[in-house]
Structures are given as structure tokens and as C-alpha cells.
CSV table of C-alpha atoms in Angstrom, one decimal:
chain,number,residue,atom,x,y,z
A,23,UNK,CA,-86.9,11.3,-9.7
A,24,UNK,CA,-84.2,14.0,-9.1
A,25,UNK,CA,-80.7,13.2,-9.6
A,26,UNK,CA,-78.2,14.3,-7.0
A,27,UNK,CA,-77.4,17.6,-8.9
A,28,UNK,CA,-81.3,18.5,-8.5
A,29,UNK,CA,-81.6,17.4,-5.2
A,30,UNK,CA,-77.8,20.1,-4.5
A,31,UNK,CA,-79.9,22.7,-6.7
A,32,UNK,CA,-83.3,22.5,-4.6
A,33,UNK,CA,-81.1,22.4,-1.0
A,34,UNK,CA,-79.7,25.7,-2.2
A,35,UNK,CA,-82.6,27.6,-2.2
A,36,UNK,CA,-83.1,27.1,1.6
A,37,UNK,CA,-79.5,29.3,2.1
A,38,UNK,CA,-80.0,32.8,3.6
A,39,UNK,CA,-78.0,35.6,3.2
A,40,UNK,CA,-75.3,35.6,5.7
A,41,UNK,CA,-75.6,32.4,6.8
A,42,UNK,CA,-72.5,30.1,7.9
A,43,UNK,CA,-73.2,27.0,6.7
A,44,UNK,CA,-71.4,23.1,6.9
A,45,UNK,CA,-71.3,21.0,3.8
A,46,UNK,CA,-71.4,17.0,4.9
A,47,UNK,CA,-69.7,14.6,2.8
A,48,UNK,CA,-71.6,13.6,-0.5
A,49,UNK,CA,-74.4,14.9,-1.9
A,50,UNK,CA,-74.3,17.8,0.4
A,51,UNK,CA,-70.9,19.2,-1.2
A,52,UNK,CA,-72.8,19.4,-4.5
A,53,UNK,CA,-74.3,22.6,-2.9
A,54,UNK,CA,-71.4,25.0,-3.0
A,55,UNK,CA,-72.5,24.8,-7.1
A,56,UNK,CA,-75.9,26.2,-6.8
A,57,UNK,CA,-75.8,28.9,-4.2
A,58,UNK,CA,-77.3,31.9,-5.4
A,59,UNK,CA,-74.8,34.7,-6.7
A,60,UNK,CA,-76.8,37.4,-5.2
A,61,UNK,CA,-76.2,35.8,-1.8
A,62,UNK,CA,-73.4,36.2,0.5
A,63,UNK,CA,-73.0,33.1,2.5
A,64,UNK,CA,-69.5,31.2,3.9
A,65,UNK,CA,-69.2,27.7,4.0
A,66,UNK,CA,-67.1,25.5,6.3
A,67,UNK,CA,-65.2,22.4,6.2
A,68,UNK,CA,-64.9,21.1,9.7
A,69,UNK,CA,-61.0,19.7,8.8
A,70,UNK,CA,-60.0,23.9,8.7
A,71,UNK,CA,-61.6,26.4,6.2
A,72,UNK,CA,-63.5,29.1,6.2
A,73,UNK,CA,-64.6,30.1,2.2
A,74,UNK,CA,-65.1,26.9,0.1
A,75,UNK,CA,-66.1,28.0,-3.3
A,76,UNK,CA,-67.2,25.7,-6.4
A,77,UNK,CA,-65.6,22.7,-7.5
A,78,UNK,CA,-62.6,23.7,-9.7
A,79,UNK,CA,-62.3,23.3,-13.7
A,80,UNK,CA,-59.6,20.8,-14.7
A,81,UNK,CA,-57.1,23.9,-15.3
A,82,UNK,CA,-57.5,25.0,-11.5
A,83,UNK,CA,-57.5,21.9,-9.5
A,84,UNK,CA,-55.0,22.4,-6.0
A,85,UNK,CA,-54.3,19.1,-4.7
A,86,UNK,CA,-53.5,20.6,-1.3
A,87,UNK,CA,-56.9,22.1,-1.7
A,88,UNK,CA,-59.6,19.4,0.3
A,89,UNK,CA,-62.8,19.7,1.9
A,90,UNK,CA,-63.7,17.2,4.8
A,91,UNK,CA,-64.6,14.3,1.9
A,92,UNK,CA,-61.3,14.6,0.1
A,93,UNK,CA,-62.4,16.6,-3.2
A,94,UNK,CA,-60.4,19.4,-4.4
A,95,UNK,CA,-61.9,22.8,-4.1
A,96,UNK,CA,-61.7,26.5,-4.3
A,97,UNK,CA,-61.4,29.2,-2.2
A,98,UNK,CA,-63.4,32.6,-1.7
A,99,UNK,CA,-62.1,35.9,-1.6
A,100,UNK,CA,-61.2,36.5,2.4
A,101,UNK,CA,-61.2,32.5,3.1
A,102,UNK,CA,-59.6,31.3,5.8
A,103,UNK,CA,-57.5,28.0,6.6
A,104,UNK,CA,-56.6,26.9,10.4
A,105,UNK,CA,-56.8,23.5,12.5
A,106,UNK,CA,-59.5,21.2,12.5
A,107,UNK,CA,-59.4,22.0,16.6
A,108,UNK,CA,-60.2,25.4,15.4
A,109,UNK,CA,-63.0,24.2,13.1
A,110,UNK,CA,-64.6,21.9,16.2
A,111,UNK,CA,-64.4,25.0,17.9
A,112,UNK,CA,-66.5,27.4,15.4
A,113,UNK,CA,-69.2,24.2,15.2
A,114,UNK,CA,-69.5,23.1,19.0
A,115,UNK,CA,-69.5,26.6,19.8
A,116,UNK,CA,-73.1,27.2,18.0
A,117,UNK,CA,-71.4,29.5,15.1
A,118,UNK,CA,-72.5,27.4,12.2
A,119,UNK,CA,-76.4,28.2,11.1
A,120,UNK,CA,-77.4,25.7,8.8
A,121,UNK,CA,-75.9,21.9,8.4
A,122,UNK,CA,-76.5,20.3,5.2
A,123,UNK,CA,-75.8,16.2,5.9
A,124,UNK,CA,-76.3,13.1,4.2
A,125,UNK,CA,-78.1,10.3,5.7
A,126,UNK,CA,-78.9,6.8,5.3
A,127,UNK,CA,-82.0,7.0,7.6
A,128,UNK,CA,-84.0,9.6,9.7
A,129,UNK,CA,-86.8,8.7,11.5
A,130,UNK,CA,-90.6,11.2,11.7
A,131,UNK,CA,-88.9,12.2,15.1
A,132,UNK,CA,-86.1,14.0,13.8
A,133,UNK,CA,-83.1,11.4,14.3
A,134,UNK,CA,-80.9,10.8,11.7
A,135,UNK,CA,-78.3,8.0,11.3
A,136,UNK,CA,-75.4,8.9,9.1
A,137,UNK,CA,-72.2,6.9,10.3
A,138,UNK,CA,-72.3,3.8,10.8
A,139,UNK,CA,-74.1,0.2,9.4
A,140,UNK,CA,-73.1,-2.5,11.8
A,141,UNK,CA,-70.3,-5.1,10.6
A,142,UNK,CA,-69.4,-2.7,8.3
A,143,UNK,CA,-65.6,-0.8,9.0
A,144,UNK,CA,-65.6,2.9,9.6
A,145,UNK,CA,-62.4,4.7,10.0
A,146,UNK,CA,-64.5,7.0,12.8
A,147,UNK,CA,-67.8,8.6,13.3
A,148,UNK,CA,-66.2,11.9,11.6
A,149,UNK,CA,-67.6,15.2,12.8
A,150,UNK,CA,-71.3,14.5,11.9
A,151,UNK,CA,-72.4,14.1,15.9
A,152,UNK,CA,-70.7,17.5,17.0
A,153,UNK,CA,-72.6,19.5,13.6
A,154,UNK,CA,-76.0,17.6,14.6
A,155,UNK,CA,-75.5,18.5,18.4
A,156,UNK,CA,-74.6,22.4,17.7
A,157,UNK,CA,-76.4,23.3,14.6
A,158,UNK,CA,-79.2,25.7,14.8
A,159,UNK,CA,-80.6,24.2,11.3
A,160,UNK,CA,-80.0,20.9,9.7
A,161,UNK,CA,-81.1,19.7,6.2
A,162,UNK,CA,-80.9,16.2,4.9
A,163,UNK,CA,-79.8,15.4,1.7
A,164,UNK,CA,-80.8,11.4,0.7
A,165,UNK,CA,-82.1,9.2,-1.3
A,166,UNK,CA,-85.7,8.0,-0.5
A,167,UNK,CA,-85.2,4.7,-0.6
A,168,UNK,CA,-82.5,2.1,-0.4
A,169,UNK,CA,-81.0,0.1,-3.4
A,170,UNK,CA,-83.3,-2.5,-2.4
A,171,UNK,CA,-86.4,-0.8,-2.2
A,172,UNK,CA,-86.7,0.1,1.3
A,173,UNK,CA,-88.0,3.4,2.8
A,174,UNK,CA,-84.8,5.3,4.3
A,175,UNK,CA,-87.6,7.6,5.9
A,176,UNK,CA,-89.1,5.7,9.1
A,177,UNK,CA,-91.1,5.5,12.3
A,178,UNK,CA,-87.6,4.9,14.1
A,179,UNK,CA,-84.2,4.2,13.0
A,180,UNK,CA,-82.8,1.0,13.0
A,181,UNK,CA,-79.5,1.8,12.2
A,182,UNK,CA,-76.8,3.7,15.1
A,183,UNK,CA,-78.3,7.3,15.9
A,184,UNK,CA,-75.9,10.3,15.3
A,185,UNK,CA,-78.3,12.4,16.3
A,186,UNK,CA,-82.2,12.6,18.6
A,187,UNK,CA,-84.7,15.1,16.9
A,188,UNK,CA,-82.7,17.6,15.3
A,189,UNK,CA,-83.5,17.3,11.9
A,190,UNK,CA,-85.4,20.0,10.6
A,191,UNK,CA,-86.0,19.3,6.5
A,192,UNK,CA,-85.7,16.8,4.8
A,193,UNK,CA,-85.0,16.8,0.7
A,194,UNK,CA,-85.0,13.2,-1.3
A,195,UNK,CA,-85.2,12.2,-5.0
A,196,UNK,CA,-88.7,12.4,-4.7
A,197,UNK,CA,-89.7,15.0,-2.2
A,198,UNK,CA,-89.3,17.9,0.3
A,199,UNK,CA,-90.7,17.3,3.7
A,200,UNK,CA,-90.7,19.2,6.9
A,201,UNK,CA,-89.7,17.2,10.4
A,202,UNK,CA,-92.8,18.1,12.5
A,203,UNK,CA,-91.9,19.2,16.0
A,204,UNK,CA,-94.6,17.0,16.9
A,205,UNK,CA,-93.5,13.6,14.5
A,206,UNK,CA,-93.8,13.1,11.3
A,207,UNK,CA,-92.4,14.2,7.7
A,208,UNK,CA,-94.8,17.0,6.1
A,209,UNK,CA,-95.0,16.8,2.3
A,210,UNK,CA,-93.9,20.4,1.1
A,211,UNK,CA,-92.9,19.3,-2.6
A,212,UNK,CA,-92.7,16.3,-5.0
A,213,UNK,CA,-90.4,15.8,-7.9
A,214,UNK,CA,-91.8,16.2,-11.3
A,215,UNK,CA,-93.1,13.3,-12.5
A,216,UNK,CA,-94.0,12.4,-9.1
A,217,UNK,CA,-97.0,11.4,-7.2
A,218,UNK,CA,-98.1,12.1,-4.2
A,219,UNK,CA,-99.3,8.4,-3.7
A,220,UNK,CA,-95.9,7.1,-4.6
A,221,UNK,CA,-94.0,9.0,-2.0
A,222,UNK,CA,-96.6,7.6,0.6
A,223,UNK,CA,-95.5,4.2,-0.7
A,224,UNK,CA,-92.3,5.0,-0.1
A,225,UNK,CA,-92.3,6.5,3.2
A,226,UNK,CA,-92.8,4.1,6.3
A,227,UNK,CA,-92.9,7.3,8.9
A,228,UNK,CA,-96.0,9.2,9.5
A,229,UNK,CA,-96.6,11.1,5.9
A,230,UNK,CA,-98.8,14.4,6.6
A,231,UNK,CA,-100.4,15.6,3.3
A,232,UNK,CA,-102.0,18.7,3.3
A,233,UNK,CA,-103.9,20.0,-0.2
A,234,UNK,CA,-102.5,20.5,-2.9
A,235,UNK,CA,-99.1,19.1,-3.7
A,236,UNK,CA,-96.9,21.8,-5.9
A,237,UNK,CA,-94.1,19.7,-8.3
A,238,UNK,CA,-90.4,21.5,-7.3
A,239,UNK,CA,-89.0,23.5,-10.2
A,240,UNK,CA,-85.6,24.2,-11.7
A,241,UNK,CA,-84.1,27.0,-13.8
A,242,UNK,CA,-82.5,25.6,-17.0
């Protein structure tokens, strides 16, 4: 199974060139590390920059410096700070290309549930329903399963929606699967190690398996 780092690593090579991009909170900030240096891409934080760069080294950490989850960053060359009405702005305004989110589940249809598990305090739903609802592209980062065992990937959510058929790909631990415009998650890649009739085990939604399934790779 892939370790959050691999899962960041394999996410990264679905950025394009010039794309504006939102990092959710989690997995999904892992991304900024792995972003190819050949590629010229700026990333968002919905609470007010434009520019995030990598994680800092010890000797550069800014403690005025956040994204959206609270971790110290960096900033690229020609970044940009302003409000977080500003940033609401950029998002519900259809200017982000490609949102990168965590999720607890996301259903064959496209839904995804991200904020909230019943009985449980939240301080707020965050900015996850605006990016879901304005995005032109949105990638799931996850585990496949629960801690328990259970599939996160499902027929329908049982958890509060964020979002109705808008997820476009999904990437897990074990796998990367496409959201079918039609229903169901289509099996693209599996995590080395991994076989195909595990992730079918592990998946209660519609799995569509088509030939031959290639393991995902990694530069050392």
C-alpha cells in the first residue's frame, strides 16, 4: 500500500502547466513537494495566498506563514497575500482549475463527503463546498478503507454530502480510479504489491476493470 507521501507523489503527476490549483487540508498539502520543476503552476490557499511553495526546512520556518490547515509554508517568487473574501472570490468565481481534497467517502456517482461525521464537533464546513461547487477538476486524495476495515469508496455516501457528482479521480493507498460520468470508479492503476482482486474487495461501488492492470511507479 502507498503511504501518504506516494499517494502526494502520484497526485502530482496529474498537474498541468499553468494550472491554478487548491491544496485541501491533509494529504492534499503533501502535493506542493512533488510538483514537477519543469512545470509552472500556482497554488492557492483559500484563507489568502497566491504562491505556496514547499514545506520549509527547520532554518526557514515563518510562523506568520499558514496555509488553510495551519502548517507553515513558503512562498514563490511573485506570490501574493490578500483576504480570504478575496480568495472566495478567485474559487467561486471559476478561476481555480484543479482541486485536490481529502475525503472520508465518495460515492461511484461522483459525491464526496469531506466535513462532517455526525455527533462529532466541527468548527465549520470550511471552504471545501465552495472548491467542489466551482472547480473545473477535482482529485481525491484518501485512504481506501476505514481503520476498521470498511470501503470509504461506495454505491452512495452515508455520511453529509459536500458535494453531488463532481469528483473526477480518485487516488487511494491502493489505486487510481476514474469517476465514470455514467457511475462507477474505473481502475486506472494499483499500488505495487497490489491486486487487482483486493481492490475489488475493498471497493463496495461499482469497480470497472478493463485488461490489463499497470502497478503505479515512482522515481527514487
Amino acid at each position: 500500500m502507498l503511504n501518504k507521501d506516494q499517494i502526494a507523489q502520484r497526485i502530482a503527476k496529474e498537474v498541468k502547466n499553468g494550472q491554478y490549483i487548491n491544496l485541501g487540508i491533509g494529504i492534499p498539502t503533501l502535493v506542493a513537494n512533488y510538483i514537477p520543476d519543469n512545470l509552472e503552476v500556482v497554488l492557492q490557499s483559500e484563507n489568502g495566498l497566491l504562491g505556496i511553495g514547499p514545506f520549509p526546512t527547520e532554518d526557514k520556518v515563518d510562523p506568520d506563514l499558514i496555509n488553510a490547515g495551519k502548517q507553515t509554508i513558503t512562498m514563490t517568487k511573485g506570490s501574493a497575500l490578500f483576504s480570504s473574501a478575496e480568495s472566495f472570490a478567485m474559487i467561486r468565481g471559476g478561476h481555480v482549475q484543479l482541486t485536490i481534497l481529502g475525503a472520508m467517502e465518495v460515492s461511484e456517482n461522483g459525491d464526496i463527503a469531506n466535513w462532517k461525521i455526525p455527533g462529532k464537533m466541527v468548527k465549520g464546513m470550511g471552504g471545501a463546498m465552495d472548491l467542489v461547487a466551482s472547480a473545473d477538476n477535482i482529485i481525491v486524495a484518501m485512504q481506501h478503507c476505514s481503520k476498521d476495515g470498511q470501503s470509504k469508496l461506495l454505491k452512495e455516501c452515508s455520511l453529509p454530502i459536500t458535494g453531488i457528482r463532481c469528483v473526477k479521480k480518485i487516488v487511494t493507498d491502493l489505486a487510481v480510479l476514474d469517476v465514470l460520468p455514467e457511475g462507477g470508479f474505473k481502475l486506472l492503476e494499483r499500488a505495487p504489491g497490489v491486486s487487482v482482486e483486493e481492490i475489488q474487495s475493498k471497493t463496495e461501488g461499482k469497480l470497472v476493470v478493463e485488461g490489463e492492470i499497470p502497478e503505479m511507479t515512482f522515481e527514487v
